[in-house]
């Protein structure tokens, strides 16, 4: 049984594993070196750092998901789990079929553990090859990714793909997300204004809801008094009470919805900023940064026929579909010509309106809209209120 201090650190370590951005060894190093984890002191052992074999046993033990295994049979334990069963299963996917028996990786590849084979669903593994370049008189290393072919019965024929091709594929997707600085300024300015408008509206709505709640509560109290004095029968009392409570519940629900307004707008700002800078950050970032950007871009990353396929997050799709059109128009209308030509200035203003209203070359919305929160069109829509 773990004490609270060790439980907190181990939970954090499991969370790092769940991101898929770190190997088991990397998380162990953070746990020991950065967080100062020490094993419990016993009669003849303990007090030192967590060793690798023990760590991998912990990662592959269902005990930490609240499961006790006895004679090969699993049953719920009475102890408090550190992770959910779904989280435990996800960690096993990340560890691979050998779990704690896996040997530490000698080479850290950029996209290790990030892709599945698009043909058979097996994992994609990486290896390197070297070639001596006679002209440059140096050894050149090439990183390749290929299907693990674990499901032999499927007879997968997918070949290998070089790492630089994968990087180029991802960069091409990110290039389509690039937003011109002027468009980014428009979006952020618009969202900031919307935030101010909604704050004013929410204050008015809050006062109205408070008054309405007070009124309904008074009616409910009066209804109870009437029943106490036998002025109404049970049937009418219960009927009216249910109606009043229903109204109160609806008011409380809409109050909860309004609490997320500011967070939605902030998350939408983050989405626009991510799209504007993702390509440059990806090209200049280290391996961990590249993985982070790949995860932010979408899910279900696969490789098939040497091409990267990504299920794009739906909140990125409108920008992906429309950014090229608006970027092209901005370049066409950009200063110094703008300052000298009223006709082009008018076109520039119209483009601004189109960007904010959600109309482009295909007349499809660029703006994110969340009808449950606002009835007017706008630039914000973001379902990630429960951020990981």
PDB file of N, CA and C in Angstrom, residues 28-70:
ATOM      1  N   UNK A  28      10.938   7.334 -15.742  1.00  0.00           N
ATOM      2  CA  UNK A  28      11.641   6.864 -14.542  1.00  0.00           C
ATOM      3  C   UNK A  28      12.726   7.860 -14.146  1.00  0.00           C
ATOM      4  N   UNK A  29      13.456   8.382 -15.113  1.00  0.00           N
ATOM      5  CA  UNK A  29      14.510   9.363 -14.817  1.00  0.00           C
ATOM      6  C   UNK A  29      13.916  10.627 -14.193  1.00  0.00           C
ATOM      7  N   UNK A  30      12.774  11.080 -14.729  1.00  0.00           N
ATOM      8  CA  UNK A  30      12.107  12.267 -14.175  1.00  0.00           C
ATOM      9  C   UNK A  30      11.643  11.993 -12.749  1.00  0.00           C
ATOM     10  N   UNK A  31      11.061  10.816 -12.546  1.00  0.00           N
ATOM     11  CA  UNK A  31      10.550  10.422 -11.231  1.00  0.00           C
ATOM     12  C   UNK A  31      11.670  10.409 -10.186  1.00  0.00           C
ATOM     13  N   UNK A  32      12.803   9.853 -10.552  1.00  0.00           N
ATOM     14  CA  UNK A  32      13.919   9.740  -9.605  1.00  0.00           C
ATOM     15  C   UNK A  32      14.731  11.026  -9.475  1.00  0.00           C
ATOM     16  N   UNK A  33      15.138  11.589 -10.617  1.00  0.00           N
ATOM     17  CA  UNK A  33      16.085  12.697 -10.603  1.00  0.00           C
ATOM     18  C   UNK A  33      15.427  14.051 -10.347  1.00  0.00           C
ATOM     19  N   UNK A  34      14.271  14.280 -10.969  1.00  0.00           N
ATOM     20  CA  UNK A  34      13.642  15.601 -10.848  1.00  0.00           C
ATOM     21  C   UNK A  34      12.661  15.677  -9.683  1.00  0.00           C
ATOM     22  N   UNK A  35      11.951  14.589  -9.426  1.00  0.00           N
ATOM     23  CA  UNK A  35      10.928  14.621  -8.369  1.00  0.00           C
ATOM     24  C   UNK A  35      11.408  14.003  -7.056  1.00  0.00           C
ATOM     25  N   UNK A  36      12.581  13.398  -7.072  1.00  0.00           N
ATOM     26  CA  UNK A  36      13.170  12.873  -5.848  1.00  0.00           C
ATOM     27  C   UNK A  36      12.436  11.706  -5.225  1.00  0.00           C
ATOM     28  N   UNK A  37      11.893  10.825  -6.065  1.00  0.00           N
ATOM     29  CA  UNK A  37      11.151   9.671  -5.542  1.00  0.00           C
ATOM     30  C   UNK A  37      12.103   8.712  -4.822  1.00  0.00           C
ATOM     31  N   UNK A  38      11.687   8.236  -3.661  1.00  0.00           N
ATOM     32  CA  UNK A  38      12.460   7.263  -2.898  1.00  0.00           C
ATOM     33  C   UNK A  38      11.553   6.103  -2.513  1.00  0.00           C
ATOM     34  N   UNK A  39      12.109   4.887  -2.612  1.00  0.00           N
ATOM     35  CA  UNK A  39      11.338   3.705  -2.238  1.00  0.00           C
ATOM     36  C   UNK A  39      11.176   3.637  -0.722  1.00  0.00           C
ATOM     37  N   UNK A  40      10.088   3.010  -0.302  1.00  0.00           N
ATOM     38  CA  UNK A  40       9.803   2.896   1.125  1.00  0.00           C
ATOM     39  C   UNK A  40      10.905   2.080   1.826  1.00  0.00           C
ATOM     40  N   UNK A  41      11.302   2.561   3.008  1.00  0.00           N
ATOM     41  CA  UNK A  41      12.340   1.875   3.777  1.00  0.00           C
ATOM     42  C   UNK A  41      11.744   0.667   4.502  1.00  0.00           C
ATOM     43  N   UNK A  42      12.365  -0.471   4.275  1.00  0.00           N
ATOM     44  CA  UNK A  42      11.954  -1.694   4.979  1.00  0.00           C
ATOM     45  C   UNK A  42      13.118  -2.170   5.853  1.00  0.00           C
ATOM     46  N   UNK A  43      13.036  -3.368   6.385  1.00  0.00           N
ATOM     47  CA  UNK A  43      14.058  -3.851   7.315  1.00  0.00           C
ATOM     48  C   UNK A  43      15.452  -3.849   6.708  1.00  0.00           C
ATOM     49  N   UNK A  44      15.540  -4.368   5.488  1.00  0.00           N
ATOM     50  CA  UNK A  44      16.879  -4.485   4.875  1.00  0.00           C
ATOM     51  C   UNK A  44      16.992  -3.794   3.524  1.00  0.00           C
ATOM     52  N   UNK A  45      15.925  -3.225   3.055  1.00  0.00           N
ATOM     53  CA  UNK A  45      15.945  -2.575   1.738  1.00  0.00           C
ATOM     54  C   UNK A  45      15.197  -1.244   1.797  1.00  0.00           C
ATOM     55  N   UNK A  46      15.202  -0.553   0.643  1.00  0.00           N
ATOM     56  CA  UNK A  46      14.427   0.676   0.515  1.00  0.00           C
ATOM     57  C   UNK A  46      15.250   1.920   0.777  1.00  0.00           C
ATOM     58  N   UNK A  47      14.610   3.058   0.566  1.00  0.00           N
ATOM     59  CA  UNK A  47      15.264   4.338   0.799  1.00  0.00           C
ATOM     60  C   UNK A  47      15.997   4.875  -0.402  1.00  0.00           C
ATOM     61  N   UNK A  48      16.116   4.045  -1.455  1.00  0.00           N
ATOM     62  CA  UNK A  48      16.833   4.489  -2.652  1.00  0.00           C
ATOM     63  C   UNK A  48      15.874   4.824  -3.796  1.00  0.00           C
ATOM     64  N   UNK A  49      16.452   5.095  -4.955  1.00  0.00           N
ATOM     65  CA  UNK A  49      15.645   5.414  -6.122  1.00  0.00           C
ATOM     66  C   UNK A  49      14.885   4.175  -6.599  1.00  0.00           C
ATOM     67  N   UNK A  50      13.814   4.438  -7.318  1.00  0.00           N
ATOM     68  CA  UNK A  50      13.036   3.347  -7.915  1.00  0.00           C
ATOM     69  C   UNK A  50      13.853   2.741  -9.048  1.00  0.00           C
ATOM     70  N   UNK A  51      14.049   1.423  -9.016  1.00  0.00           N
ATOM     71  CA  UNK A  51      14.863   0.793 -10.058  1.00  0.00           C
ATOM     72  C   UNK A  51      14.014   0.454 -11.272  1.00  0.00           C
ATOM     73  N   UNK A  52      14.684   0.281 -12.409  1.00  0.00           N
ATOM     74  CA  UNK A  52      13.997   0.116 -13.685  1.00  0.00           C
ATOM     75  C   UNK A  52      13.085  -1.111 -13.711  1.00  0.00           C
ATOM     76  N   UNK A  53      13.558  -2.259 -13.222  1.00  0.00           N
ATOM     77  CA  UNK A  53      12.761  -3.475 -13.283  1.00  0.00           C
ATOM     78  C   UNK A  53      11.471  -3.334 -12.465  1.00  0.00           C
ATOM     79  N   UNK A  54      11.593  -2.711 -11.293  1.00  0.00           N
ATOM     80  CA  UNK A  54      10.413  -2.488 -10.448  1.00  0.00           C
ATOM     81  C   UNK A  54       9.442  -1.536 -11.120  1.00  0.00           C
ATOM     82  N   UNK A  55       9.974  -0.505 -11.754  1.00  0.00           N
ATOM     83  CA  UNK A  55       9.129   0.483 -12.439  1.00  0.00           C
ATOM     84  C   UNK A  55       8.316  -0.159 -13.551  1.00  0.00           C
ATOM     85  N   UNK A  56       8.952  -0.997 -14.369  1.00  0.00           N
ATOM     86  CA  UNK A  56       8.222  -1.641 -15.460  1.00  0.00           C
ATOM     87  C   UNK A  56       7.207  -2.663 -14.941  1.00  0.00           C
ATOM     88  N   UNK A  57       7.529  -3.285 -13.806  1.00  0.00           N
ATOM     89  CA  UNK A  57       6.548  -4.188 -13.190  1.00  0.00           C
ATOM     90  C   UNK A  57       5.323  -3.399 -12.734  1.00  0.00           C
ATOM     91  N   UNK A  58       5.555  -2.201 -12.203  1.00  0.00           N
ATOM     92  CA  UNK A  58       4.451  -1.349 -11.760  1.00  0.00           C
ATOM     93  C   UNK A  58       3.604  -0.903 -12.945  1.00  0.00           C
ATOM     94  N   UNK A  59       4.276  -0.554 -14.038  1.00  0.00           N
ATOM     95  CA  UNK A  59       3.545  -0.106 -15.233  1.00  0.00           C
ATOM     96  C   UNK A  59       2.649  -1.204 -15.799  1.00  0.00           C
ATOM     97  N   UNK A  60       3.075  -2.448 -15.682  1.00  0.00           N
ATOM     98  CA  UNK A  60       2.321  -3.552 -16.267  1.00  0.00           C
ATOM     99  C   UNK A  60       1.491  -4.325 -15.237  1.00  0.00           C
ATOM    100  N   UNK A  61       1.369  -3.767 -14.026  1.00  0.00           N
ATOM    101  CA  UNK A  61       0.586  -4.439 -12.975  1.00  0.00           C
ATOM    102  C   UNK A  61      -0.797  -3.817 -12.863  1.00  0.00           C
ATOM    103  N   UNK A  62      -1.863  -4.623 -13.007  1.00  0.00           N
ATOM    104  CA  UNK A  62      -3.228  -4.086 -12.870  1.00  0.00           C
ATOM    105  C   UNK A  62      -3.565  -3.667 -11.447  1.00  0.00           C
ATOM    106  N   UNK A  63      -2.673  -3.969 -10.487  1.00  0.00           N
ATOM    107  CA  UNK A  63      -2.900  -3.584  -9.091  1.00  0.00           C
ATOM    108  C   UNK A  63      -3.149  -2.084  -8.979  1.00  0.00           C
ATOM    109  N   UNK A  64      -2.385  -1.293  -9.758  1.00  0.00           N
ATOM    110  CA  UNK A  64      -2.496   0.157  -9.673  1.00  0.00           C
ATOM    111  C   UNK A  64      -3.757   0.685 -10.342  1.00  0.00           C
ATOM    112  N   UNK A  65      -4.479  -0.195 -11.025  1.00  0.00           N
ATOM    113  CA  UNK A  65      -5.785   0.145 -11.584  1.00  0.00           C
ATOM    114  C   UNK A  65      -6.915  -0.416 -10.718  1.00  0.00           C
ATOM    115  N   UNK A  66      -6.552  -0.879  -9.521  1.00  0.00           N
ATOM    116  CA  UNK A  66      -7.557  -1.372  -8.582  1.00  0.00           C
ATOM    117  C   UNK A  66      -7.916  -2.832  -8.753  1.00  0.00           C
ATOM    118  N   UNK A  67      -7.074  -3.596  -9.461  1.00  0.00           N
ATOM    119  CA  UNK A  67      -7.366  -5.002  -9.749  1.00  0.00           C
ATOM    120  C   UNK A  67      -6.385  -5.914  -9.013  1.00  0.00           C
ATOM    121  N   UNK A  68      -6.923  -6.929  -8.373  1.00  0.00           N
ATOM    122  CA  UNK A  68      -6.101  -7.950  -7.720  1.00  0.00           C
ATOM    123  C   UNK A  68      -6.135  -9.216  -8.573  1.00  0.00           C
ATOM    124  N   UNK A  69      -4.953  -9.777  -8.867  1.00  0.00           N
ATOM    125  CA  UNK A  69      -4.870 -11.015  -9.647  1.00  0.00           C
ATOM    126  C   UNK A  69      -4.421 -12.141  -8.714  1.00  0.00           C
ATOM    127  N   UNK A  70      -5.253 -13.191  -8.618  1.00  0.00           N
ATOM    128  CA  UNK A  70      -4.918 -14.335  -7.761  1.00  0.00           C
ATOM    129  C   UNK A  70      -5.224 -15.613  -8.524  1.00  0.00           C
TER     130      UNK A  70
END
